[in-house]
PDB file of C-alpha atoms and ligand atoms in Angstrom:
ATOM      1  CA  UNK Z 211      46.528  10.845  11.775  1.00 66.00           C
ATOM      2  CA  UNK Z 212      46.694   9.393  15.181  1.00 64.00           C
ATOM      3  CA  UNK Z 213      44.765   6.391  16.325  1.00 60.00           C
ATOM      4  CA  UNK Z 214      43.646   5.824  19.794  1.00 54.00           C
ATOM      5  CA  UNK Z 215      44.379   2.751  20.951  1.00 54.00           C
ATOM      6  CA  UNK Z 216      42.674  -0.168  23.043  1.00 50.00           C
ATOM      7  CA  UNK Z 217      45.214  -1.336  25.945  1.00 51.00           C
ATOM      8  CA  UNK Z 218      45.943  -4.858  24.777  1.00 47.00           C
ATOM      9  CA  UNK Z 219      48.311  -7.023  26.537  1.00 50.00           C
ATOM     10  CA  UNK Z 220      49.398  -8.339  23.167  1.00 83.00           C
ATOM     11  CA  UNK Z 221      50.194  -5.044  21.843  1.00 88.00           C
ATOM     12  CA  UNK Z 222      54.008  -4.474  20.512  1.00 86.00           C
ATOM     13  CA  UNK Z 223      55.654  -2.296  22.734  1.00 86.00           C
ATOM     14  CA  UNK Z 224      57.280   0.728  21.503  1.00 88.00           C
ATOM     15  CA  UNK Z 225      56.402   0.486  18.112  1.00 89.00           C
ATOM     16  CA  UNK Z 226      54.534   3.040  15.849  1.00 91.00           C
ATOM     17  CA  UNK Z 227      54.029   1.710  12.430  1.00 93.00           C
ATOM     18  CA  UNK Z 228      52.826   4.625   9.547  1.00 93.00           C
ATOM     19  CA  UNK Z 229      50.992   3.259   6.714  1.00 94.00           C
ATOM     20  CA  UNK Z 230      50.933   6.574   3.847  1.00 94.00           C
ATOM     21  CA  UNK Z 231      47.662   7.103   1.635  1.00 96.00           C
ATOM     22  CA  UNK Z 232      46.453   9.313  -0.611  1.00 97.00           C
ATOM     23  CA  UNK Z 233      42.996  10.702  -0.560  1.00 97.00           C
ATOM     24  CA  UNK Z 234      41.049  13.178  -2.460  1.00 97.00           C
ATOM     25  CA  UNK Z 235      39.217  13.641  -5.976  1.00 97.00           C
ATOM     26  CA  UNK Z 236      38.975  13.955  -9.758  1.00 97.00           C
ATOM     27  CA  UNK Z 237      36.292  16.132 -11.199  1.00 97.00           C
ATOM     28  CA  UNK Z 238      35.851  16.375 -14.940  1.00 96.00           C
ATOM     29  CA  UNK Z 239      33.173  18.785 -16.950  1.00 96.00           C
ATOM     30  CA  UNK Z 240      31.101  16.402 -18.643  1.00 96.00           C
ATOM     31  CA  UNK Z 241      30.843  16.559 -22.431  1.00 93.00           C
ATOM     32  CA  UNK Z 242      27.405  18.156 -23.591  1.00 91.00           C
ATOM     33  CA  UNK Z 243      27.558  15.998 -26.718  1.00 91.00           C
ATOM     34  CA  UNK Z 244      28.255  13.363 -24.719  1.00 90.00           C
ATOM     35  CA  UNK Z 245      26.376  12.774 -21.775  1.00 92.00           C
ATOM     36  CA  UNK Z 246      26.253   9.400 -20.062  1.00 89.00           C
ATOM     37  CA  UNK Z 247      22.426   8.420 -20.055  1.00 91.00           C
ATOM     38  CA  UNK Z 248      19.735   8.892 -17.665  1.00 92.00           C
ATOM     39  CA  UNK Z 249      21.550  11.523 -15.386  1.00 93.00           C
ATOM     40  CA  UNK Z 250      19.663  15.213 -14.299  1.00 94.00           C
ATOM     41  CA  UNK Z 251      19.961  17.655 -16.938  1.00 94.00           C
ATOM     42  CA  UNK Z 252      21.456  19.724 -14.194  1.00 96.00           C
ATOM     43  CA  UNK Z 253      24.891  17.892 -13.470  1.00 97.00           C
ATOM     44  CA  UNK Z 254      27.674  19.299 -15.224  1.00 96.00           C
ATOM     45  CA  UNK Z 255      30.396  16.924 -13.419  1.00 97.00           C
ATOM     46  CA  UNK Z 256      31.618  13.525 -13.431  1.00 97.00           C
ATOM     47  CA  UNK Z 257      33.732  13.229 -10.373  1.00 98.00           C
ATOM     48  CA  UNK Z 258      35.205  10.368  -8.230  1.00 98.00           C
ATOM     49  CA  UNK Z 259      36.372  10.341  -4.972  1.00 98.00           C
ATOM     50  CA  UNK Z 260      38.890   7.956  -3.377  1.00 98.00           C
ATOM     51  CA  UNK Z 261      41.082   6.969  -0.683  1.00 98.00           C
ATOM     52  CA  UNK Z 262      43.974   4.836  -2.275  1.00 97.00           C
ATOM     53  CA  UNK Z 263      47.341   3.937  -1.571  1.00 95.00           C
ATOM     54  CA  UNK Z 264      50.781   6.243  -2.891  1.00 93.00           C
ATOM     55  CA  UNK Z 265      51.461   5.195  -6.537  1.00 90.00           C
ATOM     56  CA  UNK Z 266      47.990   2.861  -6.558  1.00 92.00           C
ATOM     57  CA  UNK Z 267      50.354   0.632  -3.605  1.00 93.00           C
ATOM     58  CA  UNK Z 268      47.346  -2.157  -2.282  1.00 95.00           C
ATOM     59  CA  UNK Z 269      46.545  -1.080   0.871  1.00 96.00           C
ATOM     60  CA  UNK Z 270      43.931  -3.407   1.399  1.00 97.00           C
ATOM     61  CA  UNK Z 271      45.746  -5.515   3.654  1.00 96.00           C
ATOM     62  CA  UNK Z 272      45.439  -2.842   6.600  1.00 97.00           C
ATOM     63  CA  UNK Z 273      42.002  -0.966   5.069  1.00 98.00           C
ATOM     64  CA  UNK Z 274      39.424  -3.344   4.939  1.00 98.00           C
ATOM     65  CA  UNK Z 275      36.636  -0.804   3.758  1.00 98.00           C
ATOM     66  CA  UNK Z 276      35.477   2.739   3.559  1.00 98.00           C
ATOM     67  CA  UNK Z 277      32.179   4.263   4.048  1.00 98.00           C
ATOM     68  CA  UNK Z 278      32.028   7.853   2.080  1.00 98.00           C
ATOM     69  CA  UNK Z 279      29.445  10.211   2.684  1.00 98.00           C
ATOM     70  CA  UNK Z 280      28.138  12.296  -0.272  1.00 98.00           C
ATOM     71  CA  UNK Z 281      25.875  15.029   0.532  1.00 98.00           C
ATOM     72  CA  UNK Z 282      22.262  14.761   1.379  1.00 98.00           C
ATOM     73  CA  UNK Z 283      21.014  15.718  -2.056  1.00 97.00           C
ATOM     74  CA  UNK Z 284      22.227  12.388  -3.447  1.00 97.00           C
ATOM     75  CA  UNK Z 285      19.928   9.416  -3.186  1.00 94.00           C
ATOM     76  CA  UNK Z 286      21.676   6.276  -0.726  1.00 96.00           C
ATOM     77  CA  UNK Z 287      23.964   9.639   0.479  1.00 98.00           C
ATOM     78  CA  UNK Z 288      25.847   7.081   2.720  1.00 98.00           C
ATOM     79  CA  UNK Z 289      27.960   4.668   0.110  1.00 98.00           C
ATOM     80  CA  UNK Z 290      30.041   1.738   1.789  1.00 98.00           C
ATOM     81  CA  UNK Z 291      32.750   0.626  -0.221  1.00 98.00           C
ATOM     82  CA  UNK Z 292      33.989  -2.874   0.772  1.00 98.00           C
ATOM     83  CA  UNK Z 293      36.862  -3.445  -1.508  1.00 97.00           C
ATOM     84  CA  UNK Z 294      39.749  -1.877  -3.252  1.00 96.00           C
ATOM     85  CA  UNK Z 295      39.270  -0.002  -4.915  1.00 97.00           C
ATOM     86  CA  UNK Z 296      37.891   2.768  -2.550  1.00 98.00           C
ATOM     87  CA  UNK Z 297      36.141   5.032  -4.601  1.00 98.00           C
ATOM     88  CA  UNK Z 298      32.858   6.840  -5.185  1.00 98.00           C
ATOM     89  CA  UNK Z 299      31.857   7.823  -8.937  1.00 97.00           C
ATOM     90  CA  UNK Z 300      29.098  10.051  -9.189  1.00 97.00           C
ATOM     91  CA  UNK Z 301      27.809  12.977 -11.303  1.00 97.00           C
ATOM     92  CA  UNK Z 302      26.520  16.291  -9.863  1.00 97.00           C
ATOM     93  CA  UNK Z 303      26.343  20.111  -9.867  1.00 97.00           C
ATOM     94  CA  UNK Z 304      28.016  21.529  -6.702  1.00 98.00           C
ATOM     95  CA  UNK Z 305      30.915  20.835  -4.364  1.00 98.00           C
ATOM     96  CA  UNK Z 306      30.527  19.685  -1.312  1.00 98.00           C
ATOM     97  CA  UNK Z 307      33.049  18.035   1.541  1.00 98.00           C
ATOM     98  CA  UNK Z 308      32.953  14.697   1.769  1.00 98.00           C
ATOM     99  CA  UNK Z 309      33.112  12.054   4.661  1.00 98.00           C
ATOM    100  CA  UNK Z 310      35.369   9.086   4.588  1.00 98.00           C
ATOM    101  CA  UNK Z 311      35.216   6.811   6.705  1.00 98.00           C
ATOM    102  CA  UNK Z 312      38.282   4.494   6.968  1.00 98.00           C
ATOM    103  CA  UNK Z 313      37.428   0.960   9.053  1.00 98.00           C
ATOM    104  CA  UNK Z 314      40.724  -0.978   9.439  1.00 98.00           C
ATOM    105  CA  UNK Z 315      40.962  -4.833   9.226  1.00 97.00           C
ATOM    106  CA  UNK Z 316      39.499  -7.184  11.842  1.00 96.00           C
ATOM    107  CA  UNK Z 317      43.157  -7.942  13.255  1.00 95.00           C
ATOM    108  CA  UNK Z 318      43.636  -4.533  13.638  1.00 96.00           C
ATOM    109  CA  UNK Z 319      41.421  -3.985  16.772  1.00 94.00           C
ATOM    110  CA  UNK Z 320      40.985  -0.150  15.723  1.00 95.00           C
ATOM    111  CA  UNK Z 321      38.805   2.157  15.624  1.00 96.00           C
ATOM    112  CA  UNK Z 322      37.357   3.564  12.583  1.00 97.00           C
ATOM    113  CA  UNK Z 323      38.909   6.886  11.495  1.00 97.00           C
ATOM    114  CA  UNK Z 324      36.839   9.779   9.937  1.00 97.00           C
ATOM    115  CA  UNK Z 325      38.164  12.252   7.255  1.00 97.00           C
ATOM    116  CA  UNK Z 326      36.859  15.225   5.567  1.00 98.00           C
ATOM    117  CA  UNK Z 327      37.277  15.939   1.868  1.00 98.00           C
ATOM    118  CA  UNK Z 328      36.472  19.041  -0.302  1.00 98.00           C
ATOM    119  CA  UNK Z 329      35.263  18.052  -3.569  1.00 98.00           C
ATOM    120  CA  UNK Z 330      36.501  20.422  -6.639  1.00 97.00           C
ATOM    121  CA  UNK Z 331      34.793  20.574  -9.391  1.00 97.00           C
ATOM    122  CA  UNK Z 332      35.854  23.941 -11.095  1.00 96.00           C
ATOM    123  CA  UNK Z 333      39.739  25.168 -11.725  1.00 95.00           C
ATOM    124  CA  UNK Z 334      41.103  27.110  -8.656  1.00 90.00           C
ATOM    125  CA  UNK Z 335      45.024  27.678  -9.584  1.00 90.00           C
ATOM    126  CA  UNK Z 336      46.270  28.433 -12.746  1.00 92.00           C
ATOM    127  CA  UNK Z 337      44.959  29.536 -16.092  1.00 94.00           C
ATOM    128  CA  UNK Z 338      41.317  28.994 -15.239  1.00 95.00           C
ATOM    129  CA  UNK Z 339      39.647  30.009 -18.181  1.00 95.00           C
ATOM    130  CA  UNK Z 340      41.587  27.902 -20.595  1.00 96.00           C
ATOM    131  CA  UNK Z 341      41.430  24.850 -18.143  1.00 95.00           C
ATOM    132  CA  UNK Z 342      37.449  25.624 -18.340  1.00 94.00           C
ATOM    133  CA  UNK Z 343      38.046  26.128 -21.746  1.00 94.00           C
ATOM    134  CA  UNK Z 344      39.705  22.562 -22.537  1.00 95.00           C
ATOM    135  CA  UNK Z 345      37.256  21.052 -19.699  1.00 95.00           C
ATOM    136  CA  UNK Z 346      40.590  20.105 -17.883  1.00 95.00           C
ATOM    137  CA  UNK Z 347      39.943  17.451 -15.152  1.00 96.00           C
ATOM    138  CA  UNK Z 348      40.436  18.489 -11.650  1.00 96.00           C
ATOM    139  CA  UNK Z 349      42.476  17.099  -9.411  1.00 96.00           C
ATOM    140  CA  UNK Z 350      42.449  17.976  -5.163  1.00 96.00           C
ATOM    141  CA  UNK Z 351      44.105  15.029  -3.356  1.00 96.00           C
ATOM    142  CA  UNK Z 352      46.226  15.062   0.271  1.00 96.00           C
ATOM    143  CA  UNK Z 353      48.667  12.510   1.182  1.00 96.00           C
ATOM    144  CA  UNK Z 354      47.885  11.430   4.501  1.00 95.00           C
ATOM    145  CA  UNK Z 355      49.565   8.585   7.500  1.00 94.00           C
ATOM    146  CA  UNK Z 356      48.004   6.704   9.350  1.00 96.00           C
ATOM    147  CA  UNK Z 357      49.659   5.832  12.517  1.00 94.00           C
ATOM    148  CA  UNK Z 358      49.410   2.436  14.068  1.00 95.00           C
ATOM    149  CA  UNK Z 359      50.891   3.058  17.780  1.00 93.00           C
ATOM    150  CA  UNK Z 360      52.050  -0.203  19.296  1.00 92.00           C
ATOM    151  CA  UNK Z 361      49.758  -2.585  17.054  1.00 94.00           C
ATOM    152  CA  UNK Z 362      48.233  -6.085  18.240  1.00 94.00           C
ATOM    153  CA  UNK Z 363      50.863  -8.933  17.660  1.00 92.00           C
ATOM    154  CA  UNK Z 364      48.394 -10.586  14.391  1.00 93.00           C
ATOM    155  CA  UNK Z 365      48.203  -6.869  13.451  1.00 95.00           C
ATOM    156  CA  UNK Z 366      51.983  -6.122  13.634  1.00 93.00           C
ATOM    157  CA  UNK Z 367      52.282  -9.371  11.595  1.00 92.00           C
ATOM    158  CA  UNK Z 368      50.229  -8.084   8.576  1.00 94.00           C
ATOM    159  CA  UNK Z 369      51.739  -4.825   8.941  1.00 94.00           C
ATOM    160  CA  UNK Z 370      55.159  -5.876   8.702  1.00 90.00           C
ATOM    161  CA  UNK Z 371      54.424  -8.302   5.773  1.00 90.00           C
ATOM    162  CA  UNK Z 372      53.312  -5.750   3.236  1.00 86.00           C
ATOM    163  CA  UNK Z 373      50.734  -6.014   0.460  1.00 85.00           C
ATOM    164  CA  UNK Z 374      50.964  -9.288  -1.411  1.00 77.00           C
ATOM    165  CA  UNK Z 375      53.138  -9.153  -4.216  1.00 72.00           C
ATOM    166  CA  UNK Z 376      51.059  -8.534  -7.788  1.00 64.00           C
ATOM    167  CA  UNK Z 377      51.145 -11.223 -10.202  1.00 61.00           C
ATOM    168  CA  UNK Z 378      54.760 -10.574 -12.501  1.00 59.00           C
ATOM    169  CA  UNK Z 379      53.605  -9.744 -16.312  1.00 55.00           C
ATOM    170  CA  UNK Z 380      55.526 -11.754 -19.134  1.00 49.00           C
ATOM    171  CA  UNK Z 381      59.036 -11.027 -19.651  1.00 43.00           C
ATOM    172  CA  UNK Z 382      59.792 -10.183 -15.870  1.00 43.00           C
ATOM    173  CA  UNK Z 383      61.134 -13.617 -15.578  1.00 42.00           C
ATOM    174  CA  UNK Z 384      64.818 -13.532 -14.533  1.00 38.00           C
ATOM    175  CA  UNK Z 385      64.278  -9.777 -14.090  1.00 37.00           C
ATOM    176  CA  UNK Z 386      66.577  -8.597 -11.068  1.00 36.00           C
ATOM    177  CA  UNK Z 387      63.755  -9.282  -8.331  1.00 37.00           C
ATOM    178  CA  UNK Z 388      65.479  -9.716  -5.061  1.00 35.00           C
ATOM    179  CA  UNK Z 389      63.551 -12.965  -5.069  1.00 37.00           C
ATOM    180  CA  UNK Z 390      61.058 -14.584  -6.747  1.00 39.00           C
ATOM    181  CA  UNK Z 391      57.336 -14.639  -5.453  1.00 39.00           C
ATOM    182  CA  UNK Z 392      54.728 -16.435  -6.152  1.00 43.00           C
ATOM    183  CA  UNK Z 393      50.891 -14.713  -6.613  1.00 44.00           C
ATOM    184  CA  UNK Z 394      49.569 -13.222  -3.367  1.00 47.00           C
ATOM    185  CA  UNK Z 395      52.377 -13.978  -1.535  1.00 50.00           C
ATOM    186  CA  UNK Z 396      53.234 -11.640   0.921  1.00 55.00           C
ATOM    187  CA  UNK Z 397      56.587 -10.097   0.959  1.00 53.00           C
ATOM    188  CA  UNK Z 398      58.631  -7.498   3.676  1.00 55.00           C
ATOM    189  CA  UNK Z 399      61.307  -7.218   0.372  1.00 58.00           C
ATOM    190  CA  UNK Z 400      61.737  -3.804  -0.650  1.00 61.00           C
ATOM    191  CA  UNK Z 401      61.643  -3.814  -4.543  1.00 63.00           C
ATOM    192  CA  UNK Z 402      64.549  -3.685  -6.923  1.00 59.00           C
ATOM    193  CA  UNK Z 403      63.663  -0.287  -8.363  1.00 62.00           C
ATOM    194  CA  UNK Z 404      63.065   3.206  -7.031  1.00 65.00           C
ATOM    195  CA  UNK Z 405      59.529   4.419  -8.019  1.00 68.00           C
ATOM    196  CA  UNK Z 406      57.797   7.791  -7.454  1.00 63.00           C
ATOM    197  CA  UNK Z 407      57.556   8.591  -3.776  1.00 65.00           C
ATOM    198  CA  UNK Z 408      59.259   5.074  -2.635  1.00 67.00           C
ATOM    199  CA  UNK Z 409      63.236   5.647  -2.380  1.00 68.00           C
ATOM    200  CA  UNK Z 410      63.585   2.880  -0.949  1.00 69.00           C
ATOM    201  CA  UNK Z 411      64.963  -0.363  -2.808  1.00 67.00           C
ATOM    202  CA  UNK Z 412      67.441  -2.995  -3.507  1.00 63.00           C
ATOM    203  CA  UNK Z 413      69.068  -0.651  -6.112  1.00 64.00           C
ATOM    204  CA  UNK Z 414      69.385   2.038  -4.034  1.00 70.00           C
ATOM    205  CA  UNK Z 415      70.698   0.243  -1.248  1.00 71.00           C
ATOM    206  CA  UNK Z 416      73.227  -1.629  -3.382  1.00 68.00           C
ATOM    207  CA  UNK Z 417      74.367   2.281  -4.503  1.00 70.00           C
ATOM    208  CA  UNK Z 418      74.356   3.134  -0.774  1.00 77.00           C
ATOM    209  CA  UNK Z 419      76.527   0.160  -0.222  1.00 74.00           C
ATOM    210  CA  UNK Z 420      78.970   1.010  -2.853  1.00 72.00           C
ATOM    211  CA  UNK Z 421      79.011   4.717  -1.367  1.00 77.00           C
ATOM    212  CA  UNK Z 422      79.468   3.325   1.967  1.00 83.00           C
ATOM    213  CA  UNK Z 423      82.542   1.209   0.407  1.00 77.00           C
ATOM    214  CA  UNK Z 424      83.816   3.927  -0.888  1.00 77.00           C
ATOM    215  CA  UNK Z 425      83.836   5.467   2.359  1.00 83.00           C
ATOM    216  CA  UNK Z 426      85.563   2.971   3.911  1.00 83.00           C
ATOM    217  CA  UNK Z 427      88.707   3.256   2.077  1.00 81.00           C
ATOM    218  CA  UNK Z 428      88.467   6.441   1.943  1.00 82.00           C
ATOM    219  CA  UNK Z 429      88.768   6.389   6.258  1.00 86.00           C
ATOM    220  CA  UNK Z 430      91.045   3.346   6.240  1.00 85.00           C
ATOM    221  CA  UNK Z 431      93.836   5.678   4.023  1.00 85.00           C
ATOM    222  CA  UNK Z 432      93.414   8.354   6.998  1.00 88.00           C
ATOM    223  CA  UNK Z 433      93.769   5.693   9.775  1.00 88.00           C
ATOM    224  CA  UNK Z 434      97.087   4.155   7.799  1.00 88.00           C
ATOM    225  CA  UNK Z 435      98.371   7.813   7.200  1.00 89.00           C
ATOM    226  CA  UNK Z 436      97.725   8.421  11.116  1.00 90.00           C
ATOM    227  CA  UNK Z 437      99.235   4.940  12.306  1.00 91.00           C
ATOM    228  CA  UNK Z 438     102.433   5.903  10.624  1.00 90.00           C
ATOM    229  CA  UNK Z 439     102.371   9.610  11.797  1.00 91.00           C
ATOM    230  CA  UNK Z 440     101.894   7.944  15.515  1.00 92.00           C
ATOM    231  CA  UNK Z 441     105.268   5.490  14.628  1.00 91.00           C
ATOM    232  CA  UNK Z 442     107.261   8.674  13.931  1.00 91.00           C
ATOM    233  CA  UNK Z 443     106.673  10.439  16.713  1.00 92.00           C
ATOM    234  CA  UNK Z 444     107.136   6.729  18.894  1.00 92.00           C
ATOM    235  CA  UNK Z 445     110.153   6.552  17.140  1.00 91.00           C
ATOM    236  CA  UNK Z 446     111.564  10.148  18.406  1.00 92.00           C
ATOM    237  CA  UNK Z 447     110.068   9.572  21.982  1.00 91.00           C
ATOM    238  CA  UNK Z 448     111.824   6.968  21.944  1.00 91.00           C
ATOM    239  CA  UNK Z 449     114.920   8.585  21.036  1.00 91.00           C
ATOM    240  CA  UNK Z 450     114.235  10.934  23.675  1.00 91.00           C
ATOM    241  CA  UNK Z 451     113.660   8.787  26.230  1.00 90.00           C
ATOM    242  CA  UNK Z 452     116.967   7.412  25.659  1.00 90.00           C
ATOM    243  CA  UNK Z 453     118.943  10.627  25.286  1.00 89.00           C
ATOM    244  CA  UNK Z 454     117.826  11.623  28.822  1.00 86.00           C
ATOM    245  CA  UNK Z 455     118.359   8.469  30.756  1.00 82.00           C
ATOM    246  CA  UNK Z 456     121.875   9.123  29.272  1.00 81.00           C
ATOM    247  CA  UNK Z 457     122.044  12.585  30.199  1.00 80.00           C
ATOM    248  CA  UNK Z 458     120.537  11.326  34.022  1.00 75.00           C
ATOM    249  CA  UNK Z 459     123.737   8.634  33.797  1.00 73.00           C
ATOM    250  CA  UNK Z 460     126.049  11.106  33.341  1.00 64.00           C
TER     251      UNK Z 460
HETATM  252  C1  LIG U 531      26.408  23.911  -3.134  1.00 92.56           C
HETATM  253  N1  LIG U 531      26.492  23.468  -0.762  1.00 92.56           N
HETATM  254  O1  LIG U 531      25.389  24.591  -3.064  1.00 92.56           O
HETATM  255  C2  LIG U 531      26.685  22.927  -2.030  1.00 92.56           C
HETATM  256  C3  LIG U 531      25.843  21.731  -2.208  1.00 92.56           C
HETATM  257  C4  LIG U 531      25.432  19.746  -3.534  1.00 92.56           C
HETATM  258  C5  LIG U 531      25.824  18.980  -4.727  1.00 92.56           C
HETATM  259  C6  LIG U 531      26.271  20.966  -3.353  1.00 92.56           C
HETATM  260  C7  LIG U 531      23.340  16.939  -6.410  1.00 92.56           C
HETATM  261  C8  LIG U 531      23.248  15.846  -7.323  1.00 92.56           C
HETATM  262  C9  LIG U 531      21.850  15.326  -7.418  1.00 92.56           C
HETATM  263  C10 LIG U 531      24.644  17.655  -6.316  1.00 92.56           C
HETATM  264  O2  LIG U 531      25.437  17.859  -7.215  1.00 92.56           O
HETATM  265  N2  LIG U 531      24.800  18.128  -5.071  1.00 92.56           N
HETATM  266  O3  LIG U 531      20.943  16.113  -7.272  1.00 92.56           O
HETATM  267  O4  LIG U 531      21.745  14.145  -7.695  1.00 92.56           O
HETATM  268  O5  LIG U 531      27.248  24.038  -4.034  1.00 92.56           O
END
């Protein structure tokens, strides 16, 4: 997802920063023994929409809010969400698309970007009837960039210094953090562990490392085996060389 850019003079040349989300919806059949007070007798669906970061990541240092836009037979259709997290939870009867619109931070000096969603309410893969059956939520959601092309210095800054770093729960003291952080500090450390949909981390780069070692001596054995292959054959040059200024002697 592109964003057009204002020509800054403080802009960072040459540099496109991506920033992945996840956006979409979950939709569950509401319980007719249990339904939540006060709501038409027509709805048959809780659902919530959101725009969120991959694996819940804070993304609220580069999103600063997001308007949604339900459809017109809602009541305030137009919901503004100003903080994390960015979601809409509603009940209803129908599916409708959505419109999200993402407004970046002040420092940012972008434009707001628009998205369209397709709320699901009712199974559309799989064993349908059972998931109807079991009143199986329903999950639609896209992963989605957003591309920052040659950010504003401030912007760039933020960018480049991550989410702050969550607050450590008990017992991760002296856990094998890279370093330690204090609350809401920001960090550009890559954690110590791989999670789902972020390779990246000081684990895997220490096993990268070792691989690279490995690969090392693996290439300084060929150049040693080479270097003495290269001596032999100086050696009988050599020899050669001398045998025919002999010969020339003669
Ligand atoms: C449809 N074109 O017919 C769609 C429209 C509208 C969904 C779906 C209303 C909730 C309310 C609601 O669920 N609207 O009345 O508060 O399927």
């Amino acid at each position: 997802m592109p964003v057009p850019r204002f020509t800054k003079k403080e802009c960072v040349k040459g540099v496109q920063i991506y920033r992945p989300f996840v956006y979409g919806s979950i939709a569950k059949p509401l319980d007719p023994s249990n339904r939540p007070a006060g709501i038409s007798p027509e709805h048959t669906h809780q659902w919530t929409v959101f725009v969120r970061g991959v694996n819940d990541e804070d993304i609220s240092y580069w999103l600063k809010k997001v308007q949604f836009k339900l459809h017109e037979t809602y009541t305030n259709a137009s919901r503004m969400v100003e903080s994390a997290p960015f979601e809409v939870t509603e009940t209803g009867w129908g599916e409708f698309e959505v419109q999200m619109k993402l407004y970046f931070v002040p420092e940012a000096n972008e434009k707001a970007q628009t998205l369209w969603h397709a709320l699901k309410l009712h199974p559309y893969v799989g064993d349908i009837e059972g998931q109807k059956e079991r009143r199986e939520a329903i999950v639609s959601q896209n992963y989605e960039e957003v591309v920052f092309s040659e950010p504003v210095e401030p912007f760039y800054e933020i960018l480049t210094s991550g989410p702050p770093v969550p607050a450590r729960g008990k017992g991760a003291k002296g856990s094998k953090q890279a370093s330690v952080k204090k609350q809401g500090e920001r960090s550009a450390e890559i954690p110590f562990a791989n999670s789902e949909g972020n390779p990246f981390s000081v684990r895997e780069e220490g096993m990268e490392l070792d691989r690279l070692r490995e690969a090392m001596k693996t290439v300084e054995g060929m150049v040693k085996g080479e270097r003495a292959k290269l001596a032999e054959k100086e050696k009988v040059m050599e020899k050669l060389r001398k045998e025919g200024g002999e010969q020339l002697g003669k």
